[in-house]
Coordinates of C-alpha atoms in Angstrom, one line a residue:
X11 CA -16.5 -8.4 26.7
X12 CA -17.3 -8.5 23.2
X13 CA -14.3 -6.8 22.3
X14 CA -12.2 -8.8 24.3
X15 CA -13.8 -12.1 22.5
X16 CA -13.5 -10.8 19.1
X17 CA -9.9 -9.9 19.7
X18 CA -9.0 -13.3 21.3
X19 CA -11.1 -14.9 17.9
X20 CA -8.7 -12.8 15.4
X21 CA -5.6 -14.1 17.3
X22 CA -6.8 -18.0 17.2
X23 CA -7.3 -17.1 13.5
X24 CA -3.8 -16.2 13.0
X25 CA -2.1 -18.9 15.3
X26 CA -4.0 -21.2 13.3
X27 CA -2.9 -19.9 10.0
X28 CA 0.9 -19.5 11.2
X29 CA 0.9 -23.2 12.5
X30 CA -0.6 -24.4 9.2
X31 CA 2.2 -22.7 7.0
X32 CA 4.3 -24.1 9.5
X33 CA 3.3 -27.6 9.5
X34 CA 3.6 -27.4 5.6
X35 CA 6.8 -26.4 5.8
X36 CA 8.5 -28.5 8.5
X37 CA 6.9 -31.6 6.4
X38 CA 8.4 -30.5 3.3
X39 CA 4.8 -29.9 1.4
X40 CA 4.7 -26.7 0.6
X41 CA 5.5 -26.2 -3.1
X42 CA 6.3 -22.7 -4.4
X43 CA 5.3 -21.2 -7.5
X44 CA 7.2 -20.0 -10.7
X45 CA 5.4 -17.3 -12.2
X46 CA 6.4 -13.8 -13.6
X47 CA 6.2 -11.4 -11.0
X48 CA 6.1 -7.5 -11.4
X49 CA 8.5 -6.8 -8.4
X50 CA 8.7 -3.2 -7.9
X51 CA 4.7 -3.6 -8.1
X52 CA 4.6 -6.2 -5.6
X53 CA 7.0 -3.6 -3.1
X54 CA 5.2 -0.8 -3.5
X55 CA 1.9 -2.8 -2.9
X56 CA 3.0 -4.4 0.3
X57 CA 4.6 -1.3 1.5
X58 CA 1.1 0.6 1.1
X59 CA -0.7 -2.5 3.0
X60 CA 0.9 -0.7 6.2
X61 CA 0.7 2.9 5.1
X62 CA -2.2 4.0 7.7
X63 CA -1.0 1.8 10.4
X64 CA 2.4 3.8 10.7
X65 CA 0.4 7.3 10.4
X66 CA -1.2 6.0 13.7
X67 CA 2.0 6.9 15.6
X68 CA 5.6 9.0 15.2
X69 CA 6.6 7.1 12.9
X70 CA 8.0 7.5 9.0
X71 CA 7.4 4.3 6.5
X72 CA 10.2 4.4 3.6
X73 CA 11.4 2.3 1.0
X74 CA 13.4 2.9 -1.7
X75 CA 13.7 0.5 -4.8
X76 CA 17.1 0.8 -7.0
X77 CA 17.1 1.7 -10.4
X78 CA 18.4 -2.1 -11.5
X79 CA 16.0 -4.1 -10.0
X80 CA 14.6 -6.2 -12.4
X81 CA 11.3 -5.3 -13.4
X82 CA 9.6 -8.6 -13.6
X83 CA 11.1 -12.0 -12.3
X84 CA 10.0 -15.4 -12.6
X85 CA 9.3 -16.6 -8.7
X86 CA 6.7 -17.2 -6.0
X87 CA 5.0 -13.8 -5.4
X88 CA 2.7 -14.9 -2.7
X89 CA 5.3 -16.2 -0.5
X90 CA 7.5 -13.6 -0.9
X91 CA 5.0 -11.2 -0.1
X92 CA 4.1 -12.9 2.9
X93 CA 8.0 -12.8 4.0
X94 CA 7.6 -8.6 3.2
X95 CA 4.7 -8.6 5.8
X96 CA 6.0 -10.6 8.7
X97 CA 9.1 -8.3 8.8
X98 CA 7.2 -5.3 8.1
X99 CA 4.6 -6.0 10.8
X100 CA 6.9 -7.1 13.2
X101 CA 9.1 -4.2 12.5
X102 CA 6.0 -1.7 13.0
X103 CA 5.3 -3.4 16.2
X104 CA 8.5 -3.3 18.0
X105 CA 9.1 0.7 17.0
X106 CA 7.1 3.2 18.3
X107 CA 8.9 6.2 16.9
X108 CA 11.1 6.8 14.4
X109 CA 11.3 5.2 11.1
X110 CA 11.1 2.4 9.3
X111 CA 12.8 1.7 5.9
X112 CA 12.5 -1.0 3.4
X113 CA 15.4 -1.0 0.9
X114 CA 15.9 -3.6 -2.6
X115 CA 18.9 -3.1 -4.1
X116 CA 20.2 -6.0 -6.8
X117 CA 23.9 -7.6 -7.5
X118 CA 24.5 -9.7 -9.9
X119 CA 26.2 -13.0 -9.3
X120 CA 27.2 -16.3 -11.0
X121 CA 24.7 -19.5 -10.5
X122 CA 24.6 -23.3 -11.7
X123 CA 22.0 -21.4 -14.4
X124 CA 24.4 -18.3 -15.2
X125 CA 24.6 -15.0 -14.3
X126 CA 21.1 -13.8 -11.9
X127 CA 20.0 -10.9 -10.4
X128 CA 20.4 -11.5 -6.9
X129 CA 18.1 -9.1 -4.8
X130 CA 18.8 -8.0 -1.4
X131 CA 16.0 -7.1 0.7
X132 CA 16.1 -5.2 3.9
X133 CA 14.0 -3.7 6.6
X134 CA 15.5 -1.3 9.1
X135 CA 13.8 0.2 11.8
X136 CA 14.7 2.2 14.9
X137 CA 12.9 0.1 17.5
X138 CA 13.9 -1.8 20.6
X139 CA 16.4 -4.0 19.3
X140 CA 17.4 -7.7 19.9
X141 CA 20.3 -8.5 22.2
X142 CA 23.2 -10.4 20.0
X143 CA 22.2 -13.8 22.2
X144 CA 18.7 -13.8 21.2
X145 CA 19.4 -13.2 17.4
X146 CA 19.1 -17.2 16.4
X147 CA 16.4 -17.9 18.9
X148 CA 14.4 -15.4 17.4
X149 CA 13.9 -17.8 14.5
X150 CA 12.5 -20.5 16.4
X151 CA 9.0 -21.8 16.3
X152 CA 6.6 -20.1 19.2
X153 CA 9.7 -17.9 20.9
X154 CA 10.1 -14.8 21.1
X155 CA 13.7 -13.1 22.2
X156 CA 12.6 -13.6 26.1
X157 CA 9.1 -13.9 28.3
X158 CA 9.1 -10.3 28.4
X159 CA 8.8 -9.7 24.8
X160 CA 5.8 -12.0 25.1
X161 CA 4.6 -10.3 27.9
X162 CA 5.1 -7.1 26.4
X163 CA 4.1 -7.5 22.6
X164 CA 1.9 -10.6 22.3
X165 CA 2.4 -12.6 19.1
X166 CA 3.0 -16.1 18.4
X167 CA 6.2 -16.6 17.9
X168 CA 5.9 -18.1 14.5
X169 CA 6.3 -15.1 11.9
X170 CA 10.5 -14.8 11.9
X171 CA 10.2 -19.2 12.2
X172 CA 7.8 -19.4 9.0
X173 CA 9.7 -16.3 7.1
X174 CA 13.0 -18.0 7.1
X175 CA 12.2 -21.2 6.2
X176 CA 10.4 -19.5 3.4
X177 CA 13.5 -17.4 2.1
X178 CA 15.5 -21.0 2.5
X179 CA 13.0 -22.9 0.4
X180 CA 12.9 -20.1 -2.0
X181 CA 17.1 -20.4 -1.8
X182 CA 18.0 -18.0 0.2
X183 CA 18.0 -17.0 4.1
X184 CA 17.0 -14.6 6.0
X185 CA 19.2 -12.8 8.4
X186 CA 19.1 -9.9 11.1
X187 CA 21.5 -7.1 13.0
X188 CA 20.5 -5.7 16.0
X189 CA 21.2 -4.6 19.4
X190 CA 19.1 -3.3 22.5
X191 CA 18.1 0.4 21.7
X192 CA 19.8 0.1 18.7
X193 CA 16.4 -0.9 16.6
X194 CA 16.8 -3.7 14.1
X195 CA 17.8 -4.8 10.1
X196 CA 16.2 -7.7 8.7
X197 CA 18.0 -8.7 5.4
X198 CA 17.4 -11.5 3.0
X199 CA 18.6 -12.3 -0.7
X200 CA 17.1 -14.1 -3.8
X201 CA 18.6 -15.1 -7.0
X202 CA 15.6 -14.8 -9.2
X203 CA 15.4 -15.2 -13.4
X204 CA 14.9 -12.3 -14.9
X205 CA 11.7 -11.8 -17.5
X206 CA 12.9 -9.9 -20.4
X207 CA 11.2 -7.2 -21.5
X208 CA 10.8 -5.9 -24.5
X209 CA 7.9 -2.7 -23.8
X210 CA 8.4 1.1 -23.3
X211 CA 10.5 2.3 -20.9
X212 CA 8.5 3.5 -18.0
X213 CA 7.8 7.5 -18.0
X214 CA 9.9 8.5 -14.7
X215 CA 13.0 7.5 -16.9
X216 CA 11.7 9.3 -20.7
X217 CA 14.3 11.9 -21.3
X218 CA 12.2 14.0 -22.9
X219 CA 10.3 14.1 -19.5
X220 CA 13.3 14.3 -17.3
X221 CA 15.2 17.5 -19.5
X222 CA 11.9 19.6 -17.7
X223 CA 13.3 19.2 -14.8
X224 CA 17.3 19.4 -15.5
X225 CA 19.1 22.5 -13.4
X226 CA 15.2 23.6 -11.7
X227 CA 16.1 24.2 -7.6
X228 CA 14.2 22.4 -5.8
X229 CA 14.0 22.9 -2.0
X230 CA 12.9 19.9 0.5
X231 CA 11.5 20.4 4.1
X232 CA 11.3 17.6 5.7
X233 CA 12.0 16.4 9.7
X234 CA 12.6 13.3 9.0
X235 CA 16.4 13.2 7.3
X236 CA 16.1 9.9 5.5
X237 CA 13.0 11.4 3.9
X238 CA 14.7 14.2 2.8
X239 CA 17.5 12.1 1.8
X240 CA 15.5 9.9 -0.6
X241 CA 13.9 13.2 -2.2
X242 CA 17.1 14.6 -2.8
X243 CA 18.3 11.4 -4.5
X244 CA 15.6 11.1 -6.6
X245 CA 15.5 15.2 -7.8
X246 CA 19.5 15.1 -8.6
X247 CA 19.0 12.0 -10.4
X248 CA 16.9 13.9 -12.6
X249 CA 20.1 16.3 -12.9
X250 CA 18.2 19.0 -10.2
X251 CA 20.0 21.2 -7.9
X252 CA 18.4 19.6 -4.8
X253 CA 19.4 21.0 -1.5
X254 CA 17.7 19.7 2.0
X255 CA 16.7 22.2 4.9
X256 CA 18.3 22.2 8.4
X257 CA 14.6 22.6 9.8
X258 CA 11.5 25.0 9.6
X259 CA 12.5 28.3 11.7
X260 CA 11.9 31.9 11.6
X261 CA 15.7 32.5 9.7
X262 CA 14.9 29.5 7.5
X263 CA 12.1 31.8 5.4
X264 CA 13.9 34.7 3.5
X265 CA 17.0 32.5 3.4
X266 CA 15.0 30.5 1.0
X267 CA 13.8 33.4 -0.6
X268 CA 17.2 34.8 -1.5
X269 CA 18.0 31.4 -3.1
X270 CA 14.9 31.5 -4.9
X271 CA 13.6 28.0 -5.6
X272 CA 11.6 26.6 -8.4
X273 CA 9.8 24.4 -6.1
X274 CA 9.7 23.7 -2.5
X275 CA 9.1 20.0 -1.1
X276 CA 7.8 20.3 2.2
X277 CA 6.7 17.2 4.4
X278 CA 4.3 19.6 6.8
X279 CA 4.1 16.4 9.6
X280 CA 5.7 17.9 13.0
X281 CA 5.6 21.7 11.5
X282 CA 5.0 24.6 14.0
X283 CA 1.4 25.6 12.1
X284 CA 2.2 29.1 12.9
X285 CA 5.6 29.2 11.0
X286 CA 4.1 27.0 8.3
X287 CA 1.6 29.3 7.4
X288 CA 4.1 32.1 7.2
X289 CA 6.2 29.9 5.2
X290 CA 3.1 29.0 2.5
X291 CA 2.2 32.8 2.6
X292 CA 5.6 33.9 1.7
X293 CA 5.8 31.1 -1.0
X294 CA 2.4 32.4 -2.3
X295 CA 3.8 36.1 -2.7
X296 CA 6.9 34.8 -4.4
X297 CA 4.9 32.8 -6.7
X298 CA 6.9 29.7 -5.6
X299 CA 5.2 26.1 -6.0
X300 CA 5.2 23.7 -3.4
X301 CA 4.3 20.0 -3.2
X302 CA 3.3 18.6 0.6
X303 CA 3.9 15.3 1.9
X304 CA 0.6 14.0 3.1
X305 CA 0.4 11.3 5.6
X306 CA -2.3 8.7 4.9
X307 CA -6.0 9.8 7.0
X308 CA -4.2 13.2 8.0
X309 CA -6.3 16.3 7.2
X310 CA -5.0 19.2 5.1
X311 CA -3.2 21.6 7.1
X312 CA -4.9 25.2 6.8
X313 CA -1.7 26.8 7.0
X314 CA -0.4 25.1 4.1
X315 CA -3.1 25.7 2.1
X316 CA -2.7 29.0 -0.2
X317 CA -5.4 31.7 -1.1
X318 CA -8.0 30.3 -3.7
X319 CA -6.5 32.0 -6.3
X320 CA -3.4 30.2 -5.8
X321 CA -4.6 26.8 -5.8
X322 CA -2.5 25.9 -8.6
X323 CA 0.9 26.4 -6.6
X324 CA 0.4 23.4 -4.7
X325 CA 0.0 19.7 -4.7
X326 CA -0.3 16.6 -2.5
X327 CA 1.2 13.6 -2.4
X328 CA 0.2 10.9 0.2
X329 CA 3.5 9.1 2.1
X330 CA 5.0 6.8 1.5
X331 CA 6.5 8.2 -1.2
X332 CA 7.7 6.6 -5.1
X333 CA 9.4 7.8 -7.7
X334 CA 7.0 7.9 -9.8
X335 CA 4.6 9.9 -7.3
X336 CA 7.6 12.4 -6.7
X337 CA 8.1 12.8 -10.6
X338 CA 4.5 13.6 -11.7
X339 CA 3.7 16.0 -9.1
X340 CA 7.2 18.0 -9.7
X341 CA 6.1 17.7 -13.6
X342 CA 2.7 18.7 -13.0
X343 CA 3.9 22.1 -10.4
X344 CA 6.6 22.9 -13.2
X345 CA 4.5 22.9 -16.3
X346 CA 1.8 24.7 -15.0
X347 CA 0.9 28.7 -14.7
X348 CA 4.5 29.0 -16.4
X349 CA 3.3 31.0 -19.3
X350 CA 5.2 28.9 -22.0
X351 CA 3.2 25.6 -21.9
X352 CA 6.4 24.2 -22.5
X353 CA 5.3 21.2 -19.6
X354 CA 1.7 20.5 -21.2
X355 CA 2.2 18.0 -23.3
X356 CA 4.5 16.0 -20.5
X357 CA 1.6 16.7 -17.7
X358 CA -1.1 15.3 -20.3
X359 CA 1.8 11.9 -20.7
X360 CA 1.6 11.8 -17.0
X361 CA -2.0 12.0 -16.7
X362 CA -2.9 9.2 -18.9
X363 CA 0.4 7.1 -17.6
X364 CA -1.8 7.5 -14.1
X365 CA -5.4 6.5 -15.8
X366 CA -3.1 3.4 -17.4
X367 CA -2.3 2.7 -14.0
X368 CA -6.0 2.2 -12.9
X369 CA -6.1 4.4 -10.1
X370 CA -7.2 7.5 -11.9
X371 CA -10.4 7.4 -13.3
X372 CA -11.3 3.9 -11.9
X373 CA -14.5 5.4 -9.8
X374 CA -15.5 7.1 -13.2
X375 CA -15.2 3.9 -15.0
X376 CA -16.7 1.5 -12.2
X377 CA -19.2 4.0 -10.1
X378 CA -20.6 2.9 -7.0
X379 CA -22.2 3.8 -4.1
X380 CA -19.9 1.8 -1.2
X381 CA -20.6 0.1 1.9
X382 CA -18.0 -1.2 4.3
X383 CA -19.3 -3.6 6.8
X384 CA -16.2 -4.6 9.3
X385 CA -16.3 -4.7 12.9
X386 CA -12.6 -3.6 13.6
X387 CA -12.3 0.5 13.2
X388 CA -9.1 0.0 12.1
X389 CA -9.6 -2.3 9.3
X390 CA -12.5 0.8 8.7
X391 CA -10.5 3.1 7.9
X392 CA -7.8 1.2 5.8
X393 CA -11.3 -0.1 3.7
X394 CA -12.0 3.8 3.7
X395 CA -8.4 4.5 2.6
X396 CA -8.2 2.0 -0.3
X397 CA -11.3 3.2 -1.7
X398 CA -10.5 6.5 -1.9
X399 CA -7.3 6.3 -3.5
X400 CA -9.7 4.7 -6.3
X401 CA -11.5 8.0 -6.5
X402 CA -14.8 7.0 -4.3
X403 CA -16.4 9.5 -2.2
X404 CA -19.4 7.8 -1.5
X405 CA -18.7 5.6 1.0
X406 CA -20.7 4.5 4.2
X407 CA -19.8 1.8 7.3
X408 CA -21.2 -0.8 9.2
X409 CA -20.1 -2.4 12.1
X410 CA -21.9 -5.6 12.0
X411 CA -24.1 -7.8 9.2
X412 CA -27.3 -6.9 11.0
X413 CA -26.2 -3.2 10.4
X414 CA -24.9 -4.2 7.2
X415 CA -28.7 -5.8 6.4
X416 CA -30.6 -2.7 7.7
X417 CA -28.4 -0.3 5.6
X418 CA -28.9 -2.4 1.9
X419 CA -32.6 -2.6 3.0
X420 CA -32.9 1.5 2.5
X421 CA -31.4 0.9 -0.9
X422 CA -29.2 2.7 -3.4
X423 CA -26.0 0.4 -2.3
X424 CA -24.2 -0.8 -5.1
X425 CA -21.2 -2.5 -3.4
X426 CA -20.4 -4.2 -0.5
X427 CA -17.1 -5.8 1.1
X428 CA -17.9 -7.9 3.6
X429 CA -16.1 -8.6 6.8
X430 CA -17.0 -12.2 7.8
X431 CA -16.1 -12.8 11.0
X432 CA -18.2 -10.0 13.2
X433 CA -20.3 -9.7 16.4
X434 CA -24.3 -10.0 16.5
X435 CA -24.1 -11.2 13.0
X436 CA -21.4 -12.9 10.3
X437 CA -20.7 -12.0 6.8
X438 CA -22.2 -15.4 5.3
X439 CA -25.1 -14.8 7.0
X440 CA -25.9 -11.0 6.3
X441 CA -25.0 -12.2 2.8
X442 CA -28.1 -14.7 2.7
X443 CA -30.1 -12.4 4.3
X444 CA -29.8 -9.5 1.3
X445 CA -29.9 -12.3 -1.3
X446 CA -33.3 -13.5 -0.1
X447 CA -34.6 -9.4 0.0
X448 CA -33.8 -8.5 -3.2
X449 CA -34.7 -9.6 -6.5
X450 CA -32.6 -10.2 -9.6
X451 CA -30.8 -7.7 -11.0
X452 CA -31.1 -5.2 -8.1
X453 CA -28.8 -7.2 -6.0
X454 CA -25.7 -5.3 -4.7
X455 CA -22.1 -6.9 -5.9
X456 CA -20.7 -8.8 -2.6
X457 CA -17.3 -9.1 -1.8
X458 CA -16.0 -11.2 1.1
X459 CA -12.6 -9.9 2.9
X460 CA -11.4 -12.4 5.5
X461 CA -8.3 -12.2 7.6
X462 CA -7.5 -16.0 6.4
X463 CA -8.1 -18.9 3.9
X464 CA -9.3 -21.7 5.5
X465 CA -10.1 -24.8 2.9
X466 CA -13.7 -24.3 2.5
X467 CA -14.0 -20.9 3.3
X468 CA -13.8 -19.6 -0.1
X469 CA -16.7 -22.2 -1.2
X470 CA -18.9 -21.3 1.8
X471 CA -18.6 -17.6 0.5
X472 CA -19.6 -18.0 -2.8
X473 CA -22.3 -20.0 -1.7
X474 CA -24.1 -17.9 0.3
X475 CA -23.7 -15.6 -2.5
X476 CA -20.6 -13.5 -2.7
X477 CA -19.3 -12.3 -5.7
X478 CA -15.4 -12.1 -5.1
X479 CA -13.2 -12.8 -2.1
X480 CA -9.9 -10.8 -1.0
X481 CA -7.7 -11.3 2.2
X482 CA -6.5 -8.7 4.1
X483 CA -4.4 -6.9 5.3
X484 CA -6.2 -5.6 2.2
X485 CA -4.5 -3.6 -1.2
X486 CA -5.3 -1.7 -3.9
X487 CA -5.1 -4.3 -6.5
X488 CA -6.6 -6.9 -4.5
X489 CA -9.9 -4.5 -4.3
X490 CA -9.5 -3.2 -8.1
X491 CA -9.6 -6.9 -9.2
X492 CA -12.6 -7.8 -7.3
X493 CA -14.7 -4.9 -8.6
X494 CA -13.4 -5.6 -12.1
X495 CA -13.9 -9.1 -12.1
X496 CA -17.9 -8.5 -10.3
X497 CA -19.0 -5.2 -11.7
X498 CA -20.8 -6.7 -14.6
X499 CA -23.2 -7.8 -12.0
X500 CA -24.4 -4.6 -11.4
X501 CA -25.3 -4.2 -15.3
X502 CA -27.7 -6.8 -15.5
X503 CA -26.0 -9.7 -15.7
X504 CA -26.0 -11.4 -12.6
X505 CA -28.7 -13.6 -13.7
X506 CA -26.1 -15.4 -16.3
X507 CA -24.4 -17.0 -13.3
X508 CA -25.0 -20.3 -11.8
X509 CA -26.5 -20.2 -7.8
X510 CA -23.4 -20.2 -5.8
X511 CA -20.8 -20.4 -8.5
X512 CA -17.3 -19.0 -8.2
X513 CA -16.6 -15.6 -10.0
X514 CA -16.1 -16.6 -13.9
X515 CA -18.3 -20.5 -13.8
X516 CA -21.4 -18.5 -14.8
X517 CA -23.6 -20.8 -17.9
X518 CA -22.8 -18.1 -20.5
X519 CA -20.2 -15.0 -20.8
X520 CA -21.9 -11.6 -20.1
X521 CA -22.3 -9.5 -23.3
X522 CA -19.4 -7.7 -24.5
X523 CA -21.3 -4.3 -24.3
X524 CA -22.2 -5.2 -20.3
X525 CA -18.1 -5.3 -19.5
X526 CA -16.7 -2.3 -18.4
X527 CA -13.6 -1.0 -21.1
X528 CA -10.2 -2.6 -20.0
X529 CA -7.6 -1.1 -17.4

């Protein structure tokens, strides 16, 4: 029962949401914003939003970004991230094997204001489809392409209706092909102003990276072929000799050992363990390097794994794949164990381009001891996922604020994010209650995560006495802003900040030596 009534709560929440963005728009009152907007950054972060829900079933999550999108563009990044998640969402719901595949790709055409980037986006996925008579009724308010959809899939209706008004206020529209069984292609474009830029080029493209990897063979294993297809695009346009595999079988093994690789890319999802061990085994004898495409929450496969004094012929990369995730880890194989150190100096480039990033080294810079306290096991184990892409090991979970209250109470938690909606007892509320048992400055940092924002939510959060407040479906940089913009509060300087202020409103700055060093 309580399942059933926190599920029908999180719906309400949504509907509500959807029919307020829709209101706004239908009355002409939503404004959109014009700010710079790192666009390949704001891809790859929406595309990792969904990363463990499509390792929940058969499917593969794929985008690719083209070389000449513009880096940064002046435009309304909320919005159009909130386009990118209805069509994602919606495209991970309707397919339940397969793939799904998220493509920008950039023309340039002539406007009132000159020549533009115009960017096309697209996602394609393999899943029931939409019959051609349903394709503008999709893109009403509260329908769905018939009752059995409804029936079927749940939903409100309002996702396609809100994301199309959104690319048409934004100047574009959004579009679809589809048939039944044939799965479906949402595609929209966007002329955008280009921010020009004027900093180093970004590492994947340094030639004097790149020439490592000119003429090396590189071998890709991978079931899924638009997977493999990406790989191989990205290796040759590094000027490899790139060649995919028709499929792990018993032939397959000392065929690839006659053509003698210098690394093997091998996405071990679907394998026959027992081949894939003898696969990794004759790799190991050969002294061939592989790299293993990891699928977000999936354990290491033992089969894949080689002896322990061979540990530095393999890597992992978790799906879905980048360039730049690609690049580094067929830079780091290649330079090392090759007896010339030829690669060092590009591995160390790569290494710091990666602490830059904030991802490596972030637990070392902001340690904590981690508490999770969300109701939903799914929303769990993305938490769980986040935070250990930012290096933390220590992490623990609650399912409710009562549990969440009894856990603080034994001590030694550092940081919390807080789920406020929850059976037995809220976020606000469990926040109160470890305010009032703790005294200045052993309090924990606080961070609300909500599924909306309501007006007055926010306000009622920082209130009770939260440090920082993300939405979720939550990202990386959503939680690596909200412990860089708190953690100062675990140094002693929580008692600088007014009762109940806002992140930043605190009576005096904390001391310069308090702040951790900058990202």
């Amino acid at each position: 029962l309580v399942q059933i009534m926190r599920s029908s709560g999180q719906s309400l929440v949504h509907l509500i949401n959807d029919v307020l963005d829709f209101s706004k728009l239908e009355s002409e009152k939503m404004e959109l914003e014009n700010a710079p907007v790192d666009l390949p950054k704001l891809i790859e972060e929406t595309i990792e939003m969904f990363a463990y829900y499509a390792s929940e079933g058969k499917l593969e999550l794929i985008y690719f970004t083209e070389k000449q999108v513009p880096e940064v563009i002046f435009g309304d990044r909320e919005r159009l991230k909130q386009v990118l998640v209805n069509l994602i969402g919606n495209a991970l719901k309707f397919t339940k094997k397969g793939e799904i595949v998220v493509t920008v790709r950039v023309r340039a055409a002539q406007t009132s204001h000159g020549t533009l980037p115009v960017v096309h986006f697209s996602v394609r996925d393999t899943g029931i489809g939409i019959a051609p008579e349903h394709h503008e009724r999709i893109f009403e308010a509260f329908t769905q392409a018939d009752a059995s959809t409804t029936r079927k899939f749940g939903g409100t209706g309002l996702g396609l209706a809100i994301s199309r008004k959104l690319c048409r206020l934004m100047g574009g529209d959004l579009k679809v092909e589809s048939a039944p069984g044939k799965g479906s292609n949402f595609f929209f474009e966007l002329a955008f102003r280009e921010v020009p830029q004027q900093g180093a080029a970004k590492l994947v493209d340094s030639a004097d990276l790149q020439k490592h990897l000119h003429e090396r063979r590189c071998a890709i294993l991978c079931a899924n072929q638009t997977l493999a297809g990406l790989v191989q695009h990205y290796c040759r346009s590094w000027k490899m000799e790139a060649h995919t595999l028709p499929g792990l079988a018993e032939p397959v093994i000392p065929q690839l050992l006659q053509w003698r690789p210098d690394v093997l890319v091998l996405d071990a999802k679907g394998q026959e363990p027992e081949l894939l061990g003898k696969l990794c085994n004759a790799l190991e004898e050969a002294g061939i390097p592989w790299l293993i495409l990891q699928t977000v929450g999936e354990a290491k496969t033992p089969q894949s794994m080689p002896s322990e004094a061979k540990q530095s012929l393999v890597r992992f990369s978790y799906k879905p794949l980048s360039e730049l995730k690609l690049f580094s880890c067929l830079i780091d194989l290649l330079g090392r164990g090759n007896g010339e150190g030829s690669l060092e100096p590009a591995v160390a480039k790569l290494s710091a381009a990666a602490r830059d990033s904030g991802i490596t080294g972030f637990h070392e810079k902001y340690p904590a001891k981690v508490l999770v306290v969300e109701d939903v096991p799914m929303n769990q184990k993305i938490a769980g996922m986040v935070l250990k892409k930012l290096g933390y090991e220590s992490i623990e979970f609650a399912d409710d604020g009562k549990q969440g209250v009894e856990r603080v109470n034994q001590g030694d938690i550092d940081l919390i994010f807080m789920d406020l909606q929850m059976p037995v007892m809220g976020g606000v509320e469990a926040t109160q209650r470890i305010r009032e048992s703790f005294q200045l400055p052993r309090q924990p940092v606080i961070i609300a995560m909500t599924g909306h924002a309501l007006a007055g939510v926010r306000e009622s959060c920082f209130r009770a006495g939260m440090d920082g407040y993300i939405t979720k479906p939550i990202s990386i940089d959503d939680v690596k802003n909200a412990i860089v913009s708190s953690y100062h509060k675990l140094t002693g300087q929580r008692q600088a900040d007014k009762p109940g202020a806002a992140p930043g409103e605190s009576s005096s700055a904390p001391a310069a030596s308090a702040l951790p060093a900058r990202l």
